């Protein structure tokens, strides 16, 4: 291939990748599989490697590039990044409307209302459609140049849909789900956890090494245009004169914007919107701390102007904090599956955002020391990510005079062995492999829904099994008889028989779920599936080396090392042997997919099925060689529709994609097994 040909193909690949990024991250309507996308990326990287001088900073391969910085350069914002005036009640919102209507001498005013995303404000500049620089808000006048970190945000377009020069503003944040996963990963790895998504985003954005930022799942939504070079707008596009048009232009340029903004014809509609989101905030995938209300007509913005701190044409309606006060009764420590010891505050039960809460994780010793939570303390609790309760602060003014700082135990509360810090970990661990607390957690994980899915084997039963000596680990489960189980407390013959049946059924789950269930460090569900798909049988894992594992896609040195260490241990090899002897399937179920009805088929599931959970259908589709896709596009082969299907069904009908009901779908799969 000569350079001209390479240049052409590179440009085509970049356009295609940008289009798929836009479809995936902005429009939420992917058209190709992850595999097909990866293939495009690989081809682009290959060509760029052969012709390195053709690499440009906006190439999709350059999201994570560059060496760690020494520090951040200072950026002067083109126009100041102002803050917002706050209102804490609907009366204040009405007063705001009355005040500016008086100033403008207007009967009624139109407003645009948007969720107030609880993240970090950033400013992005684009030159002729190419992302050039991104900065934090800083003091509003001067921010920090975090371009390298912002490049790693996958939803941020590196090239716009039109070669426009502009400066836009928005919020960087982390989705609740991504935040929970990140923290779980950190807790598991013995690293300090983040108190809330906002802190996690701030930490990620201020990383000196963009490669670290790239491992933190940041997202961005844009909401204003601070500067627009009019001559760069393509023919037929016009300069926005309202905030509603700003939102539309941002979207047309390819920026992610919230779909929940609304144009309100008067303040009544604004109040209704505030009221609605105050109640429904937890339905959003990210945290919001209020609603931003903006006068729609931009000419009024100029007339109203700003104070030094904030514009007169906008207002933030802040939701009342979802917080409560309680008193710490005791501090417990919990020993996890991998031996990590987690302190936990138990407080008097309080109502918080609709549920009763009485415990909050204190994560680790460093966190506990920083918060200095003590028994008897009055504490402020809130829900982080609207789901996980956390202790925000201690009311020091109410602290009992005789209170003492809590000291972490030096020995495992369960087995008594000495606790240690491994390497540089903040976490304390019990490294006794025979620790019963770890055995209990290990069994619970093995039996969990996404692992071997043994119904009825929860924490209480796992504890009984370990305490009674009936089962120390997964290897012991499959030889249990119902008579043995029936001797346990609160276990009748009927539940004992059901449990034996559930254990029995789990033999066929296959290698991927078995591997995940073993709880090998760094082997989550995805990695377990990859391993099973590539290696096919447990034997291949027993003989794998770090090198052979690292040669597999997506397996890094840390994971490879952890797998080899796991299978090198005598007791683990024995357990695998025991499981195999008891007839637990050691091969990947996906092996059956050769020539299967669903091979290479892309399937969308919508609505509720009566006989299977969502997870189970997805698993079934994968087992039969199909790919589960979340949205309906022309590339989808068919849609399985259960009860109360949503807009996906309508869309499938519009596109003429076949729709199967539950029964037809299951018959199709059964027909194949027969
Ligand atoms: S407009 C001049 N819209 O809230 C006003 N801000 O407390 C510019 N924020 O600094 C801000 N969501 O970082 C606006 N939809 C939204 C927002 C939003 C979150 C942040 C922004 C601002 C802060 C003020």
XYZ file of N, CA, C and O in Angstrom, residues 433 568-576:
40
model
N -6.039 -18.872 54.693
C -6.873 -19.470 53.648
C -8.016 -20.296 54.216
O -8.961 -20.636 53.518
N -2.167 -22.538 40.961
C -0.949 -23.177 41.460
C -1.188 -23.717 42.871
O -0.490 -24.613 43.335
N -2.182 -23.181 43.528
C -2.395 -23.578 44.920
C -3.004 -24.961 45.026
O -3.989 -25.277 44.355
N -2.384 -25.753 45.861
C -2.788 -27.141 46.012
C -4.275 -27.271 46.340
O -5.003 -28.045 45.718
N -4.741 -26.485 47.307
C -6.143 -26.678 47.726
C -7.131 -26.317 46.611
O -8.212 -26.891 46.524
N -6.716 -25.376 45.747
C -7.613 -25.020 44.647
C -7.661 -26.115 43.586
O -8.709 -26.411 43.020
N -6.483 -26.707 43.310
C -6.463 -27.804 42.331
C -7.315 -28.956 42.833
O -8.041 -29.604 42.077
N -7.225 -29.173 44.155
C -8.016 -30.263 44.729
C -9.509 -29.979 44.584
O -10.299 -30.878 44.280
N -9.861 -28.738 44.812
C -11.273 -28.367 44.703
C -11.787 -28.584 43.276
O -12.876 -29.115 43.062
N -10.978 -28.194 42.282
C -11.376 -28.375 40.876
C -11.564 -29.873 40.587
O -12.535 -30.289 39.949
